[in-house]
């Protein structure tokens, strides 16, 4: 019988803890932690993600703001907003919703965010600190995955972990975190050969390839932990990178929805609270 890794339940417990700490902060007469998101363009998925982030931030008592910019906004205009937020002492966390329109260089935008306010954990300094096991901010989805595994007492020590997908948002940082947790990690991608054999050999499989129903039930084993990072809307239904039939075959699986997604937002709120603490410790 497969056990669902219920990210919705775990994220609610994390948000309760955050809300309690935020309440204690404001009761002492201090301002609440503050998160600002920059959204460029009108991508429906990005709109949904940003609205959810803002709603959850407000629900735990944080101040949340969205800067909405037109699709044709210039790269320089986005940078001006980032620089202003970097200099604003009342802003703790800055997040630029990705992807950006094609005329804007994502690397330039991410690099412009202050590493001390980079609650998405994507700035090169934060990426480097994670690599040498001195993390400041950890990318939200990988952080949420590790919290979920820990919550269910899934020990990754010595286990063979396969990460399918090498994005800087998920694939690379979760591979690093699993390595730091003493798993033996293989990072696969769209050009990896003999993927079926790698899946068969693995104890933990993290699927972040960005293709709906990419992994089938025939490819997985009964002892495995299956983490599905994908989210797609097909014919009005939300599906992941894994065929739902595969969830029933393995020992543990994250459902889509209500698996990794809620943990990502909970981790963003944790990072924002961490940024607030660091600012007030200065």
XYZ file of C-alpha atoms in Angstrom:
282
model
C 0.000 0.000 0.000
C 1.535 3.300 -1.090
C 1.865 6.117 1.451
C 1.118 9.622 0.199
C 3.566 12.308 1.262
C 0.921 14.902 2.109
C 2.567 18.231 1.414
C -0.652 20.126 2.069
C -0.869 18.826 5.636
C 2.823 19.334 6.391
C 2.825 22.843 4.919
C -0.121 23.798 7.134
C 1.843 22.740 10.204
C 4.867 24.761 9.058
C 2.702 27.812 8.373
C 1.181 27.561 11.857
C 4.668 27.791 13.349
C 5.526 30.757 11.118
C 2.267 32.541 11.990
C 2.993 32.127 15.694
C 6.447 33.658 15.356
C 5.162 36.513 13.201
C 2.460 37.188 15.804
C 5.086 37.365 18.535
C 7.125 39.797 16.424
C 4.232 42.182 15.842
C 2.991 41.948 19.439
C 6.357 43.326 20.503
C 5.678 46.419 18.408
C 7.900 45.451 15.473
C 6.866 45.505 11.853
C 5.906 42.219 10.229
C 8.276 40.400 7.857
C 7.795 41.657 4.314
C 7.854 39.888 0.940
C 7.684 41.604 -2.441
C 7.191 39.733 -5.720
C 7.858 41.199 -9.154
C 5.607 39.777 -11.878
C 6.360 40.698 -15.480
C 3.685 39.947 -18.070
C 0.359 38.121 -17.869
C 1.249 34.428 -17.908
C -1.778 32.659 -16.328
C 0.331 30.080 -14.465
C 2.597 32.787 -13.051
C -0.454 34.816 -11.999
C -1.801 31.797 -10.133
C 1.520 31.106 -8.401
C 1.990 34.730 -7.343
C -1.559 35.075 -6.045
C -1.113 31.927 -3.967
C 2.190 33.157 -2.541
C 0.712 36.516 -1.608
C -2.367 34.935 -0.031
C -0.307 32.551 2.090
C 2.076 35.326 3.168
C -0.826 37.474 4.351
C -2.403 34.465 6.094
C 0.640 34.094 8.377
C 0.677 37.814 9.139
C 3.401 38.953 6.763
C 3.262 42.046 4.607
C 3.091 41.017 0.960
C 3.270 43.195 -2.128
C 3.206 42.472 -5.843
C 4.801 44.750 -8.430
C 3.030 44.002 -11.711
C 4.816 45.057 -14.875
C 3.687 44.897 -18.500
C 4.944 42.170 -20.837
C 6.979 44.713 -22.819
C 8.677 46.204 -19.736
C 12.371 46.729 -20.417
C 15.115 44.891 -18.584
C 16.372 48.234 -17.238
C 12.959 48.990 -15.732
C 12.888 45.636 -13.935
C 16.406 46.302 -12.623
C 15.341 49.722 -11.329
C 12.588 48.093 -9.287
C 15.006 45.505 -7.899
C 17.577 48.118 -6.904
C 14.881 50.139 -5.120
C 13.752 47.048 -3.203
C 17.351 46.179 -2.329
C 17.672 49.617 -0.713
C 14.305 49.497 1.081
C 14.883 48.608 4.741
C 11.240 47.554 5.097
C 11.546 44.805 2.481
C 13.005 41.499 3.708
C 12.425 39.184 0.757
C 12.456 39.795 -2.994
C 11.257 37.266 -5.539
C 11.086 37.743 -9.304
C 8.547 35.303 -10.715
C 10.056 33.124 -13.427
C 9.939 32.637 -16.343
C 10.460 36.158 -17.616
C 9.606 37.413 -21.129
C 12.223 36.358 -23.658
C 13.677 39.858 -24.113
C 14.780 39.920 -20.458
C 17.915 38.070 -19.372
C 16.995 36.009 -16.293
C 20.619 35.738 -15.142
C 21.027 39.511 -15.079
C 17.784 39.908 -13.122
C 18.559 37.202 -10.565
C 22.108 38.491 -10.091
C 20.757 41.978 -9.315
C 18.777 40.824 -6.247
C 20.619 41.315 -2.970
C 21.795 37.895 -1.721
C 20.452 38.907 1.714
C 16.953 39.300 0.240
C 17.092 36.460 -2.296
C 14.399 34.283 -0.714
C 14.225 32.159 -3.890
C 17.829 31.042 -3.280
C 18.902 31.610 -6.880
C 21.608 34.268 -6.562
C 25.064 32.863 -7.420
C 26.291 33.615 -3.893
C 23.459 31.589 -2.357
C 23.972 28.784 -4.869
C 27.665 28.690 -3.989
C 27.022 28.745 -0.244
C 24.673 25.791 -0.614
C 27.299 23.882 -2.578
C 29.867 24.228 0.231
C 27.326 23.306 2.935
C 27.037 26.842 4.316
C 23.545 27.674 3.034
C 21.983 31.087 3.510
C 18.793 30.703 1.454
C 17.882 27.363 -0.122
C 15.769 27.239 -3.267
C 12.181 26.765 -2.113
C 11.088 23.596 -3.905
C 14.203 21.541 -3.015
C 14.019 22.808 0.558
C 10.363 21.773 0.710
C 11.129 18.312 -0.650
C 13.743 17.676 2.015
C 11.392 18.913 4.751
C 8.707 16.539 3.465
C 11.063 13.549 3.449
C 12.207 14.391 6.968
C 8.623 14.801 8.187
C 7.843 11.247 7.109
C 11.121 9.970 8.591
C 12.459 8.868 5.226
C 16.187 8.412 5.757
C 18.142 9.079 2.571
C 21.529 8.117 4.046
C 23.277 5.683 1.752
C 20.268 5.477 -0.574
C 20.542 5.670 -4.333
C 18.753 8.823 -5.458
C 17.937 9.719 -9.037
C 17.042 13.304 -9.943
C 15.480 13.657 -13.384
C 15.847 17.265 -14.518
C 18.778 19.661 -14.083
C 17.168 23.081 -13.704
C 18.694 25.614 -11.320
C 15.301 25.934 -9.616
C 14.897 22.272 -8.685
C 17.129 19.625 -10.235
C 20.582 20.894 -9.364
C 19.813 22.110 -5.817
C 17.860 18.987 -4.802
C 20.746 16.871 -6.090
C 23.087 18.935 -3.894
C 20.838 18.637 -0.828
C 20.494 14.875 -1.243
C 24.265 14.599 -1.605
C 24.770 16.607 1.592
C 22.325 14.202 3.288
C 24.636 11.306 2.296
C 22.569 9.875 -0.527
C 24.363 8.593 -3.626
C 22.960 10.853 -6.332
C 22.639 10.578 -10.101
C 21.479 13.682 -11.991
C 19.688 12.736 -15.214
C 18.129 14.872 -17.934
C 16.517 14.767 -21.373
C 19.671 13.412 -23.032
C 20.449 10.735 -20.462
C 20.774 7.261 -21.965
C 19.342 4.124 -20.358
C 17.020 6.119 -18.098
C 14.849 3.073 -17.435
C 17.818 1.210 -15.979
C 18.705 4.163 -13.736
C 15.137 4.354 -12.437
C 15.105 0.620 -11.698
C 18.324 0.900 -9.684
C 17.179 3.837 -7.537
C 15.620 4.009 -4.085
C 14.486 7.639 -4.413
C 13.343 9.177 -7.695
C 12.754 12.942 -7.963
C 11.036 13.825 -11.235
C 11.384 17.457 -12.350
C 11.574 17.068 -16.118
C 8.642 19.332 -16.993
C 6.783 16.776 -19.132
C 3.319 15.542 -18.102
C 3.008 11.843 -17.226
C 6.638 11.303 -18.249
C 7.250 8.446 -15.788
C 4.980 5.399 -16.107
C 3.996 2.729 -13.594
C 5.959 0.128 -15.564
C 9.204 2.001 -14.798
C 9.016 2.113 -10.983
C 9.548 -0.382 -8.161
C 7.523 -1.166 -5.052
C 10.242 -0.094 -2.582
C 10.808 3.356 -4.068
C 10.137 6.901 -2.890
C 8.689 8.897 -5.793
C 8.739 12.699 -5.678
C 6.761 14.386 -8.452
C 7.698 18.042 -8.907
C 5.800 18.646 -12.153
C 2.495 20.446 -12.457
C 0.498 20.720 -15.673
C -3.103 21.474 -16.578
C -4.443 19.049 -19.179
C -8.121 18.926 -20.181
C -9.037 20.782 -17.018
C -7.117 18.411 -14.724
C -3.904 18.998 -12.776
C -1.272 16.333 -13.450
C 2.404 15.951 -12.658
C 5.475 14.567 -14.389
C 4.442 11.092 -13.205
C 1.495 9.006 -14.379
C -0.843 8.706 -11.345
C -0.861 4.923 -11.715
C 2.807 4.936 -10.697
C 1.879 6.461 -7.330
C 0.016 3.270 -6.420
C 2.971 1.024 -7.128
C 5.699 2.610 -4.996
C 6.189 2.754 -1.208
C 5.917 6.555 -0.930
C 4.749 9.177 -3.412
C 3.940 12.886 -3.486
C 0.523 13.518 -5.058
C -0.124 16.219 -7.642
C -1.617 18.520 -6.562
C -1.148 18.807 -2.754
C 2.338 17.333 -2.685
C 5.436 19.392 -3.454
C 3.600 22.612 -4.401
C 2.380 23.595 -0.908
C 5.827 22.794 0.516
C 7.391 25.238 -1.942
C 5.271 28.111 -0.660
C 5.855 27.134 2.979
C 9.603 27.204 2.301
C 9.312 30.647 0.713
C 7.632 31.928 3.874
C 10.336 30.306 6.002
C 13.018 32.002 3.913
C 11.275 35.372 4.260
C 11.116 34.987 8.039
C 14.796 33.991 8.026
C 15.645 37.128 6.021
C 13.717 39.252 8.526
C 15.601 37.737 11.448
C 18.948 38.360 9.720
C 18.059 42.008 9.020
C 17.105 42.636 12.645
C 20.232 40.899 13.921
C 22.446 43.435 12.176
